[in-house]
Every structure is written in C-alpha cells, then in structure tokens.
Coordinates of C-alpha atoms in Angstrom, one line a residue:
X76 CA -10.5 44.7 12.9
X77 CA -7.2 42.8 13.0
X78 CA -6.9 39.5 10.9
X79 CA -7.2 36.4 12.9
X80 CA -3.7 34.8 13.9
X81 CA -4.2 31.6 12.6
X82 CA -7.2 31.0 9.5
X83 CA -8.2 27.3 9.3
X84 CA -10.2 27.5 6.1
X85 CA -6.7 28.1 4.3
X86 CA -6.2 24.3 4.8
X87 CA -9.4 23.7 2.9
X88 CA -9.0 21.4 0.2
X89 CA -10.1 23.3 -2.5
X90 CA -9.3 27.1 -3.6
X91 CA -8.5 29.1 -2.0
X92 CA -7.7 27.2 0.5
X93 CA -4.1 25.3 0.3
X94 CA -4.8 22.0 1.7
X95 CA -5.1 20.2 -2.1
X96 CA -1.8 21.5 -2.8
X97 CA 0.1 20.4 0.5
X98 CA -1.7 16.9 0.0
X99 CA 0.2 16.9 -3.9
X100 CA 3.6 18.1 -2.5
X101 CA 3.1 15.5 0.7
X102 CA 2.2 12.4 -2.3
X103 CA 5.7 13.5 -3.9
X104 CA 7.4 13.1 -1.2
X105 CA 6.2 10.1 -0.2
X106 CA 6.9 9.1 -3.8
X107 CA 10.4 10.2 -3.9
X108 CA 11.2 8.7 0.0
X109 CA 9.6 5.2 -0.9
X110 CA 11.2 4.4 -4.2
X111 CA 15.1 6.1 -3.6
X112 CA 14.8 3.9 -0.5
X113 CA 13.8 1.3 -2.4
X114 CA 16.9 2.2 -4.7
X115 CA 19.0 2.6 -1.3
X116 CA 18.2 -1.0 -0.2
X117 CA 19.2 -2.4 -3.8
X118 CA 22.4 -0.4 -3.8
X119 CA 23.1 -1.9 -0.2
X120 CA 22.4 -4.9 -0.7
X121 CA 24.8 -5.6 -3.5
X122 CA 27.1 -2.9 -1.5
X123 CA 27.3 -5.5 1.7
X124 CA 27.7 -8.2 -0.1
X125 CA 30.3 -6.8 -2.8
X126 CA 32.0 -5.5 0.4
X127 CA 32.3 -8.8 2.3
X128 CA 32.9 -11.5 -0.9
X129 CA 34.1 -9.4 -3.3
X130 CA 37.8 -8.9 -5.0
X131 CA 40.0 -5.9 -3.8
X132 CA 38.9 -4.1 -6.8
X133 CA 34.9 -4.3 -5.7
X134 CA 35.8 -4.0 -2.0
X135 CA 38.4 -0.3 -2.5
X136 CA 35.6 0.9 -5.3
X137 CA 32.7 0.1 -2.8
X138 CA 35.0 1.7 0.3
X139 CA 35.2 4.9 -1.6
X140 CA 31.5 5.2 -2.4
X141 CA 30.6 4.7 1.2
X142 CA 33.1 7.0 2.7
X143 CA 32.6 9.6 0.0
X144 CA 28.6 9.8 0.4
X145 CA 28.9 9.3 4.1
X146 CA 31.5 12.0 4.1
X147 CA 30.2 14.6 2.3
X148 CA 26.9 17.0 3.5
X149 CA 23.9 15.7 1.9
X150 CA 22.5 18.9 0.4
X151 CA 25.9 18.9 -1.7
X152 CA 25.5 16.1 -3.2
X153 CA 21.8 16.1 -3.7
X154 CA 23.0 19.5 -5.9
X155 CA 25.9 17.6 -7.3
X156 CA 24.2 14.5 -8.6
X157 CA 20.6 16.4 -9.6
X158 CA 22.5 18.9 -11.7
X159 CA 26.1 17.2 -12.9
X160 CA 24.1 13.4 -12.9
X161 CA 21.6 14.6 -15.0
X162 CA 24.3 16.4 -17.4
X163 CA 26.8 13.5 -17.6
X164 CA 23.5 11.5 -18.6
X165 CA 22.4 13.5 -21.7
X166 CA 26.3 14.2 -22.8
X167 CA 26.7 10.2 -22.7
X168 CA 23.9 9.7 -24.6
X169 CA 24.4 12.1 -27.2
X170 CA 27.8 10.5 -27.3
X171 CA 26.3 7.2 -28.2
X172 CA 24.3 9.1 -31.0
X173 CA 21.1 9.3 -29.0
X174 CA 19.3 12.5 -28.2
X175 CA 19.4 14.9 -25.0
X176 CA 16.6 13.8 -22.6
X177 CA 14.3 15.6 -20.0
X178 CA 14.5 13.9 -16.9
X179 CA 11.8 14.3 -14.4
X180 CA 12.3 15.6 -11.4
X181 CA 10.6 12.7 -9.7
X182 CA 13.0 10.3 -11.3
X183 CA 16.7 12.2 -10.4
X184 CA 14.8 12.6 -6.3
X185 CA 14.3 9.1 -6.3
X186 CA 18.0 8.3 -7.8
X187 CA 19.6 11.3 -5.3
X188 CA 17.8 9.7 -2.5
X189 CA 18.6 6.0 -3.6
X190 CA 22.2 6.7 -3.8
X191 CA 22.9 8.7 -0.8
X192 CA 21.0 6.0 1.0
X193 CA 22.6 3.3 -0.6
X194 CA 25.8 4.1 1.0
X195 CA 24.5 3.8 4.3
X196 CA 22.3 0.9 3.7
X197 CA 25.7 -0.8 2.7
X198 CA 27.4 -0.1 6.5
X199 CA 24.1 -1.8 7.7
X200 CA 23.3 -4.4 6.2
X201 CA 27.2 -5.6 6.4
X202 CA 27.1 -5.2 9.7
X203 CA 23.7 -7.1 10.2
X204 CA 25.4 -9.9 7.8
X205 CA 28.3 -10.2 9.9
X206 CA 26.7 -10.4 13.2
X207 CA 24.5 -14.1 11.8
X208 CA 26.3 -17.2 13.4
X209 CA 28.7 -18.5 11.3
X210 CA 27.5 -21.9 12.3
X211 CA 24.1 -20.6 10.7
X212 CA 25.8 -20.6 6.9
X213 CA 28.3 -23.3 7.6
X214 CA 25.5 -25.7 7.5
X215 CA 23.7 -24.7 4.8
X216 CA 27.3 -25.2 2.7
X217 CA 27.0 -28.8 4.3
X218 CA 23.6 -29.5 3.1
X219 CA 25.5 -28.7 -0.5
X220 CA 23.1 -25.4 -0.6
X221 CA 24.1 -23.4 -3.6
X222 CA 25.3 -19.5 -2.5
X223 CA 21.7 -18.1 -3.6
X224 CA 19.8 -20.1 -1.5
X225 CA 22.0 -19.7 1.3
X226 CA 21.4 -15.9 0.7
X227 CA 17.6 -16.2 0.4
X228 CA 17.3 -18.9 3.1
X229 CA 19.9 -18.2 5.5
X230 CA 21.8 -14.5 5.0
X231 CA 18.3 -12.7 4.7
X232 CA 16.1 -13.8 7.4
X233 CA 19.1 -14.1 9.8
X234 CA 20.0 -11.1 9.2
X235 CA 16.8 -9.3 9.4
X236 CA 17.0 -9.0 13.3
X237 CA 20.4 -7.1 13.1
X238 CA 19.3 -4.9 10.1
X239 CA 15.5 -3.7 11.2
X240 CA 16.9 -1.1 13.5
X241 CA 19.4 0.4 11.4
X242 CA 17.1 0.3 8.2
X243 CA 13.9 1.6 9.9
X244 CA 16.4 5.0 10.9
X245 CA 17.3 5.2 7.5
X246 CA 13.7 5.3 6.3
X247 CA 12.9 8.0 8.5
X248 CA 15.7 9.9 7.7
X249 CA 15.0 9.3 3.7
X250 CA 10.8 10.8 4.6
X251 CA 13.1 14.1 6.0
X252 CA 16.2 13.9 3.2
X253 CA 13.4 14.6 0.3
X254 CA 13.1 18.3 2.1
X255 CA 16.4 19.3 0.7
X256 CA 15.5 18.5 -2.7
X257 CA 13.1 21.9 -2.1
X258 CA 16.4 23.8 -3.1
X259 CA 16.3 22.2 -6.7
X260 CA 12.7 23.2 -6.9
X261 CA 10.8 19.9 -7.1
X262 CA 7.3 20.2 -5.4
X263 CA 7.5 18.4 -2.4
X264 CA 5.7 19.3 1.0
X265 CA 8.5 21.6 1.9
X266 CA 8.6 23.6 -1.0
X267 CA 4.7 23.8 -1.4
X268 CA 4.3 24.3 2.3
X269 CA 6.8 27.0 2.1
X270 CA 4.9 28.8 -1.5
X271 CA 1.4 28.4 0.8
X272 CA 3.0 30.3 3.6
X273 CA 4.4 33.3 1.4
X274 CA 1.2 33.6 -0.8
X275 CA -0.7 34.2 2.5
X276 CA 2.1 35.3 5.0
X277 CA 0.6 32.8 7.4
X278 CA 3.7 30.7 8.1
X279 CA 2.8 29.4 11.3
X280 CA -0.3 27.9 9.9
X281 CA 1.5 26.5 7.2
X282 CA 4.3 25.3 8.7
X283 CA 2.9 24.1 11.7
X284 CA 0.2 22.0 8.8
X285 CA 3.9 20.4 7.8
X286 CA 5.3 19.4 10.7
X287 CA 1.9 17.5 12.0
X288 CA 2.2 15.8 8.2
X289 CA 6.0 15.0 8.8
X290 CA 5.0 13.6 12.2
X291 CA 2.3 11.5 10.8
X292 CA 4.0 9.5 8.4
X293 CA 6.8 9.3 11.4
X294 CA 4.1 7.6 14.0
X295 CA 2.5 5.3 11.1
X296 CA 6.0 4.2 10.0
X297 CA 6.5 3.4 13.3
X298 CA 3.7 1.0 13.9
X299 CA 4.7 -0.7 10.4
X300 CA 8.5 -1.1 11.5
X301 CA 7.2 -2.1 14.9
X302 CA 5.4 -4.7 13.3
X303 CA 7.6 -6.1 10.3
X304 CA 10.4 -6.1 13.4
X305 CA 8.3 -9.1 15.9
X306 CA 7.5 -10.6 12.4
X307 CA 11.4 -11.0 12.2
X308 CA 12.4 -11.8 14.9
X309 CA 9.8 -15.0 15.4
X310 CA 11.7 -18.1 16.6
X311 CA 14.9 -16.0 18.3
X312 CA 14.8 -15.8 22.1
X313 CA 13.7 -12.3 23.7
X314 CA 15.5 -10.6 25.8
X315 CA 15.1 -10.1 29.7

C-alpha cells in the first residue's frame, strides 16, 4: 500500500514528529529579524542624520556605505561579513593582546542583518526627515529648543508619518533576509524546514509548514504596523 502524499503527524510536536524543531528554527529567526532590525534602525538613524548635518567627511563615508550595501547582492555580503567580520574581529583582538573569540551564530545574524538594513534604513529615514515642514523645526529653534529636543520632539514624531511605510517594508524584508543566512548553517526555519524535509523526503509538507509560518508572522506584522501607523499619524489631516 503506497505511503500517504502528505503525513500530518510529522508536524507533531514531539518525536518523531518535526514540529518542535520548525518551532526552534522559526524562534531564531524571529530572534535574528527583530534585533539586526533593531540594529538596522540604530545604524539609520545616525546614518540620516550624519547624512543631512554632518561634515563632507561623515556625509562621502556614509554615501559609500549606503551605495556599497545597497549595491551589492545580499547573500554576498551576508557571506562576506559572517565569515571576514568575524575574522577581522578575533585578528584585532588578538592584536590588542586579547584572545580569539567564538562568536555565536545568533550574534554575527543579527549584526549581518543590522548592517545590511542599516543602509536602507539610512535612505528612509532621510527622506522621511526631509519631507517634515521646515516651518515645523524653525520654531522649535525660536522657542531656543536645544538640537536633542528638537530631535525627540519635533524630527521624530514628524517624521514618523513619512518613515512607517518605508520601515514597515524593511521589516518584512529583514523576517525573509534571515533565510539566506541558511547557507552559513545557522538554524533558522529555512534550514530546519529544509533538514525536516530530507530526513523524511516529504518536502511539500515541510515546505508548505514554512511558507504558512512565513505568512503568519507577515499577516500579524501587518496588523501591528497597521496600528503603530494611525497611532502616528493622530493630529495630521487624512486624505480624501
């Protein structure tokens, strides 16, 4: 009697099913996708701002970053910085004297992520920056408002409006961007998802398990960015 085509007790939870271990890979990549674009909203922060008030110096240096990363496919530099970033790492610290360290692999995603998102998250939030009224910061300079609390009174919830669009694409791009660090072998959803499927040669299970995952977190995010984004944009007038 031929196999079934698709056996749902190998999603069980527990062995020998595979659910447990797509739940692990799918709590790594939510790990890795939250904190490098936590990273990549740092990064563009200062990027944005170094960009629009900064010296030549900060602005070329900050032009290169963004055009390089921007530039270059992802999946090389995900290789180039996991790899060569960790390497440059130990070699400067046993430079300084200090020993070699083990990185984990949950630290260099979250830095890959942060810094390929960083770049982007620069463009954005420049252009969100730009588009606030100048009026809007003129009078804060007349009230004799000192440049951090025009940033944090003003720049930030002005721009916020502009930003949410751009920023809530780059979130859903970072949940997708963590698949490519399957090829360095850290146990994320794709990786597992694609171990599940060759122990048991049931890839369409497997994969189709991902995808519904993937989709998930792509329909919650979407409620939470729906929400943050009226929170924002109390106070401006819609439009008909």
């Amino acid at each position: 009697m031929d196999a079934p085509l698709i056996n749902w007790a190998l999603l069980a939870l527990d062995p020998p099913g595979w659910g447990g271990v797509l739940l692990r890979g799918f709590w790594n990549t939510l790990q890795i996708a939250v904190g490098g674009y936590s990273l990549g909203l740092l990064i563009g922060m200062f990027g944005a701002l170094g960009k629009l008030y900064g010296g030549p110096v900060t602005r070329d240096l900050l032009e290169v970053y963004t055009t390089v990363v921007r530039a270059v496919p992802e999946l090389v530099l995900i290789l180039i910085l996991y790899y060569a970033g960790t390497d440059l790492l130990n070699q400067l610290l046993l430079t300084l004297g200090y020993g070699r360290v083990d990185i984990s692999g949950l630290a260099a995603g979250i830095f890959v992520i942060g810094v390929v998102q960083g770049a982007y998250s620069t463009e954005v939030l420049r252009g969100a920056i730009k588009s606030i009224a100048p009026g809007q910061l003129e009078a804060g300079r007349a009230f004799g408002m000192s440049p951090r609390k025009i940033l944090t009174r003003i720049t930030i919830p002005a721009m916020l409006p502009f930003a949410i669009p751009g920023l809530a694409n780059l979130w859903l791009i970072a949940t997708k961007d963590t698949a490519l660090l399957a090829v360095v072998g850290f146990s994320e959803l794709t990786l597992v998802t694609r171990q599940a499927a060759g122990a048991t040669k049931h890839y369409l299970l497997f994969f189709m398990a991902a995808g519904a995952i993937y989709l998930t977190l792509t329909l919650v995010s979407n409620v939470l960015i729906g929400f943050v984004e009226r929170r924002s944009r109390r106070g401006f007038a819609r439009m008909t």
